[in-house]
């Protein structure tokens, strides 16, 4: 098992590696916004389809 000093050094090295990595936060934000917009659009389309199918089903005469 690792001792505290070794774990501390590994953690510091990992943090330094993460900090030196190129930042790409803008791309991630754009992706989240576009994905959210597509989800909202899909929900709207599903709502429209469900409404039309429900109205058609109510119009069926079973008697």
Short mmCIF file of N, CA, C and O in Angstrom, two decimals:
data_model
loop_
_atom_site.label_atom_id
_atom_site.label_comp_id
_atom_site.label_asym_id
_atom_site.label_seq_id
_atom_site.Cartn_x
_atom_site.Cartn_y
_atom_site.Cartn_z
N UNK A 1 0.85 -1.18 0.00
CA UNK A 1 0.00 0.00 0.00
C UNK A 1 0.88 1.24 0.00
O UNK A 1 2.02 1.19 0.44
N UNK A 2 0.35 2.35 -0.49
CA UNK A 2 1.11 3.59 -0.55
C UNK A 2 1.07 4.31 0.79
O UNK A 2 0.07 4.26 1.50
N UNK A 3 2.16 5.00 1.12
CA UNK A 3 2.15 5.82 2.33
C UNK A 3 1.62 7.20 1.97
O UNK A 3 1.37 7.52 0.81
N UNK A 4 1.45 8.06 2.95
CA UNK A 4 0.84 9.37 2.76
C UNK A 4 1.67 10.26 1.84
O UNK A 4 1.12 10.99 1.01
N UNK A 5 3.00 10.20 1.95
CA UNK A 5 3.85 11.04 1.10
C UNK A 5 3.73 10.64 -0.37
O UNK A 5 3.65 11.49 -1.25
N UNK A 6 3.71 9.35 -0.62
CA UNK A 6 3.59 8.87 -1.99
C UNK A 6 2.25 9.27 -2.58
O UNK A 6 2.17 9.74 -3.72
N UNK A 7 1.17 9.10 -1.80
CA UNK A 7 -0.15 9.49 -2.27
C UNK A 7 -0.21 10.99 -2.53
O UNK A 7 -0.80 11.44 -3.52
N UNK A 8 0.41 11.76 -1.66
CA UNK A 8 0.44 13.21 -1.83
C UNK A 8 1.16 13.59 -3.11
O UNK A 8 0.70 14.45 -3.88
N UNK A 9 2.29 12.97 -3.38
CA UNK A 9 3.05 13.26 -4.61
C UNK A 9 2.27 12.84 -5.86
O UNK A 9 2.27 13.55 -6.86
N UNK A 10 1.61 11.70 -5.79
CA UNK A 10 0.81 11.26 -6.92
C UNK A 10 -0.34 12.22 -7.19
O UNK A 10 -0.64 12.57 -8.34
N UNK A 11 -0.98 12.68 -6.13
CA UNK A 11 -2.08 13.63 -6.26
C UNK A 11 -1.59 14.95 -6.84
O UNK A 11 -2.21 15.51 -7.74
N UNK A 12 -0.45 15.44 -6.35
CA UNK A 12 0.11 16.69 -6.87
C UNK A 12 0.48 16.56 -8.34
O UNK A 12 0.22 17.46 -9.14
N UNK A 13 1.04 15.41 -8.72
CA UNK A 13 1.39 15.19 -10.13
C UNK A 13 0.14 15.15 -11.00
O UNK A 13 0.11 15.70 -12.10
N UNK A 14 -0.90 14.52 -10.50
CA UNK A 14 -2.15 14.43 -11.25
C UNK A 14 -2.78 15.81 -11.42
O UNK A 14 -3.24 16.16 -12.52
N UNK A 15 -2.80 16.60 -10.37
CA UNK A 15 -3.36 17.95 -10.43
C UNK A 15 -2.56 18.81 -11.40
O UNK A 15 -3.12 19.56 -12.21
N UNK A 16 -1.24 18.70 -11.37
CA UNK A 16 -0.39 19.46 -12.29
C UNK A 16 -0.67 19.06 -13.74
O UNK A 16 -0.72 19.91 -14.63
N UNK A 17 -0.86 17.78 -13.97
CA UNK A 17 -1.16 17.29 -15.32
C UNK A 17 -2.50 17.84 -15.79
O UNK A 17 -2.64 18.26 -16.94
N UNK A 18 -3.50 17.85 -14.92
CA UNK A 18 -4.82 18.37 -15.28
C UNK A 18 -4.74 19.86 -15.58
O UNK A 18 -5.33 20.35 -16.54
N UNK A 19 -4.02 20.61 -14.76
CA UNK A 19 -3.92 22.06 -14.95
C UNK A 19 -3.17 22.41 -16.23
O UNK A 19 -3.44 23.44 -16.84
N UNK A 20 -2.24 21.59 -16.64
CA UNK A 20 -1.47 21.89 -17.85
C UNK A 20 -2.18 21.45 -19.12
O UNK A 20 -1.77 21.83 -20.21
N UNK A 21 -3.24 20.69 -18.98
CA UNK A 21 -3.99 20.22 -20.15
C UNK A 21 -4.71 21.41 -20.80
O UNK A 21 -5.11 22.34 -20.11
N UNK A 22 -4.89 21.37 -22.11
CA UNK A 22 -5.59 22.48 -22.78
C UNK A 22 -7.03 22.58 -22.32
O UNK A 22 -7.70 21.56 -22.10
N UNK A 23 -7.47 23.80 -22.17
CA UNK A 23 -8.84 24.04 -21.71
C UNK A 23 -9.78 23.93 -22.91
O UNK A 23 -9.51 24.46 -23.97
N UNK A 24 -10.89 23.26 -22.71
CA UNK A 24 -11.87 23.12 -23.77
C UNK A 24 -13.27 23.29 -23.20
O UNK A 24 -14.20 22.62 -23.60
N UNK A 25 -13.41 24.19 -22.23
CA UNK A 25 -14.69 24.40 -21.57
C UNK A 25 -15.76 24.95 -22.48
O UNK A 25 -16.93 24.64 -22.34
N UNK A 26 -15.38 25.79 -23.45
CA UNK A 26 -16.36 26.36 -24.36
C UNK A 26 -17.04 25.31 -25.20
O UNK A 26 -18.24 25.35 -25.42
N UNK A 27 -16.29 24.37 -25.69
CA UNK A 27 -16.86 23.30 -26.50
C UNK A 27 -17.85 22.48 -25.68
O UNK A 27 -18.93 22.15 -26.15
N UNK A 28 -17.50 22.22 -24.44
CA UNK A 28 -18.38 21.44 -23.57
C UNK A 28 -19.68 22.19 -23.33
O UNK A 28 -20.76 21.61 -23.39
N UNK A 29 -19.60 23.49 -23.08
CA UNK A 29 -20.80 24.30 -22.85
C UNK A 29 -21.67 24.32 -24.09
O UNK A 29 -22.89 24.16 -24.00
N UNK A 30 -21.06 24.49 -25.25
CA UNK A 30 -21.83 24.48 -26.49
C UNK A 30 -22.53 23.14 -26.68
O UNK A 30 -23.69 23.09 -27.09
N UNK A 31 -21.83 22.09 -26.40
CA UNK A 31 -22.41 20.75 -26.56
C UNK A 31 -23.61 20.57 -25.64
O UNK A 31 -24.64 20.03 -26.06
N UNK A 32 -23.50 21.03 -24.41
CA UNK A 32 -24.61 20.89 -23.46
C UNK A 32 -25.81 21.71 -23.93
O UNK A 32 -26.95 21.24 -23.89
N UNK A 33 -25.58 22.93 -24.38
CA UNK A 33 -26.68 23.79 -24.84
C UNK A 33 -27.36 23.19 -26.06
O UNK A 33 -28.60 23.12 -26.13
N UNK A 34 -26.58 22.72 -27.02
CA UNK A 34 -27.17 22.13 -28.23
C UNK A 34 -27.93 20.86 -27.89
O UNK A 34 -29.03 20.62 -28.40
N UNK A 35 -27.37 20.04 -27.02
CA UNK A 35 -28.05 18.81 -26.61
C UNK A 35 -29.36 19.11 -25.91
O UNK A 35 -30.39 18.47 -26.17
N UNK A 36 -29.36 20.11 -25.03
CA UNK A 36 -30.59 20.50 -24.33
C UNK A 36 -31.64 20.99 -25.32
O UNK A 36 -32.83 20.66 -25.20
N UNK A 37 -31.22 21.78 -26.31
CA UNK A 37 -32.16 22.27 -27.32
C UNK A 37 -32.76 21.12 -28.13
O UNK A 37 -33.97 21.10 -28.40
N UNK A 38 -31.93 20.16 -28.49
CA UNK A 38 -32.42 19.00 -29.24
C UNK A 38 -33.38 18.15 -28.41
O UNK A 38 -34.37 17.63 -28.92
N UNK A 39 -33.10 18.03 -27.12
CA UNK A 39 -34.00 17.28 -26.24
C UNK A 39 -35.35 17.98 -26.14
O UNK A 39 -36.41 17.34 -26.22
N UNK A 40 -35.34 19.31 -25.99
CA UNK A 40 -36.60 20.06 -25.93
C UNK A 40 -37.38 19.93 -27.24
O UNK A 40 -38.60 19.76 -27.22
N UNK A 41 -36.69 19.99 -28.35
CA UNK A 41 -37.34 19.82 -29.65
C UNK A 41 -37.95 18.42 -29.77
O UNK A 41 -39.10 18.27 -30.23
N UNK A 42 -37.22 17.41 -29.34
CA UNK A 42 -37.73 16.04 -29.39
C UNK A 42 -38.96 15.88 -28.50
O UNK A 42 -39.92 15.22 -28.89
N UNK A 43 -38.93 16.49 -27.31
CA UNK A 43 -40.09 16.40 -26.42
C UNK A 43 -41.30 17.09 -27.03
O UNK A 43 -42.43 16.60 -26.91
N UNK A 44 -41.08 18.20 -27.71
CA UNK A 44 -42.19 18.89 -28.37
C UNK A 44 -42.78 18.03 -29.47
O UNK A 44 -44.01 17.92 -29.60
N UNK A 45 -41.93 17.40 -30.27
CA UNK A 45 -42.41 16.53 -31.35
C UNK A 45 -43.18 15.34 -30.77
O UNK A 45 -44.26 14.99 -31.28
N UNK A 46 -42.68 14.74 -29.72
CA UNK A 46 -43.38 13.62 -29.09
C UNK A 46 -44.73 14.07 -28.56
O UNK A 46 -45.74 13.38 -28.71
N UNK A 47 -44.77 15.26 -27.95
CA UNK A 47 -46.04 15.79 -27.44
C UNK A 47 -47.05 15.99 -28.56
O UNK A 47 -48.24 15.67 -28.40
N UNK A 48 -46.61 16.51 -29.69
CA UNK A 48 -47.50 16.71 -30.83
C UNK A 48 -48.02 15.37 -31.35
O UNK A 48 -49.22 15.20 -31.60
N UNK A 49 -47.13 14.41 -31.48
CA UNK A 49 -47.53 13.09 -31.98
C UNK A 49 -48.51 12.42 -31.03
O UNK A 49 -49.53 11.87 -31.45
N UNK A 50 -48.24 12.49 -29.73
CA UNK A 50 -49.14 11.88 -28.74
C UNK A 50 -50.51 12.55 -28.81
O UNK A 50 -51.55 11.87 -28.76
N UNK A 51 -50.53 13.87 -28.94
CA UNK A 51 -51.81 14.58 -29.05
C UNK A 51 -52.60 14.15 -30.26
O UNK A 51 -53.81 13.92 -30.19
N UNK A 52 -51.95 14.02 -31.41
CA UNK A 52 -52.64 13.61 -32.64
C UNK A 52 -53.13 12.17 -32.55
O UNK A 52 -54.26 11.87 -32.96
N UNK A 53 -52.30 11.28 -32.01
CA UNK A 53 -52.71 9.88 -31.87
C UNK A 53 -53.87 9.76 -30.89
O UNK A 53 -54.84 9.01 -31.13
N UNK A 54 -53.83 10.51 -29.80
CA UNK A 54 -54.91 10.48 -28.82
C UNK A 54 -56.21 10.97 -29.42
O UNK A 54 -57.28 10.37 -29.21
N UNK A 55 -56.16 12.06 -30.19
CA UNK A 55 -57.37 12.56 -30.83
C UNK A 55 -57.94 11.57 -31.83
O UNK A 55 -59.15 11.37 -31.91
N UNK A 56 -57.07 10.91 -32.61
CA UNK A 56 -57.53 9.89 -33.54
C UNK A 56 -58.16 8.71 -32.79
O UNK A 56 -59.18 8.18 -33.20
N UNK A 57 -57.53 8.32 -31.67
CA UNK A 57 -58.06 7.19 -30.90
C UNK A 57 -59.42 7.53 -30.30
O UNK A 57 -60.30 6.67 -30.24
N UNK A 58 -59.60 8.76 -29.89
CA UNK A 58 -60.90 9.17 -29.33
C UNK A 58 -61.97 9.20 -30.40
O UNK A 58 -63.16 9.06 -30.10
N UNK A 59 -61.58 9.38 -31.64
CA UNK A 59 -62.54 9.43 -32.74
C UNK A 59 -62.99 8.06 -33.24
O UNK A 59 -63.89 7.97 -34.08
N UNK A 60 -62.42 7.01 -32.74
CA UNK A 60 -62.79 5.66 -33.19
C UNK A 60 -64.09 5.26 -32.51
O UNK A 60 -64.23 5.33 -31.28
N UNK A 61 -65.06 4.86 -33.31
CA UNK A 61 -66.36 4.42 -32.78
C UNK A 61 -66.32 2.91 -32.58
O UNK A 61 -66.19 2.16 -33.56
N UNK A 62 -66.40 2.47 -31.34
CA UNK A 62 -66.35 1.04 -31.04
C UNK A 62 -67.72 0.42 -30.90
O UNK A 62 -67.85 -0.77 -30.63
N UNK A 63 -68.76 1.20 -31.04
CA UNK A 63 -70.11 0.68 -30.81
C UNK A 63 -70.86 0.58 -32.04
O UNK A 63 -71.51 -0.09 -32.62
#
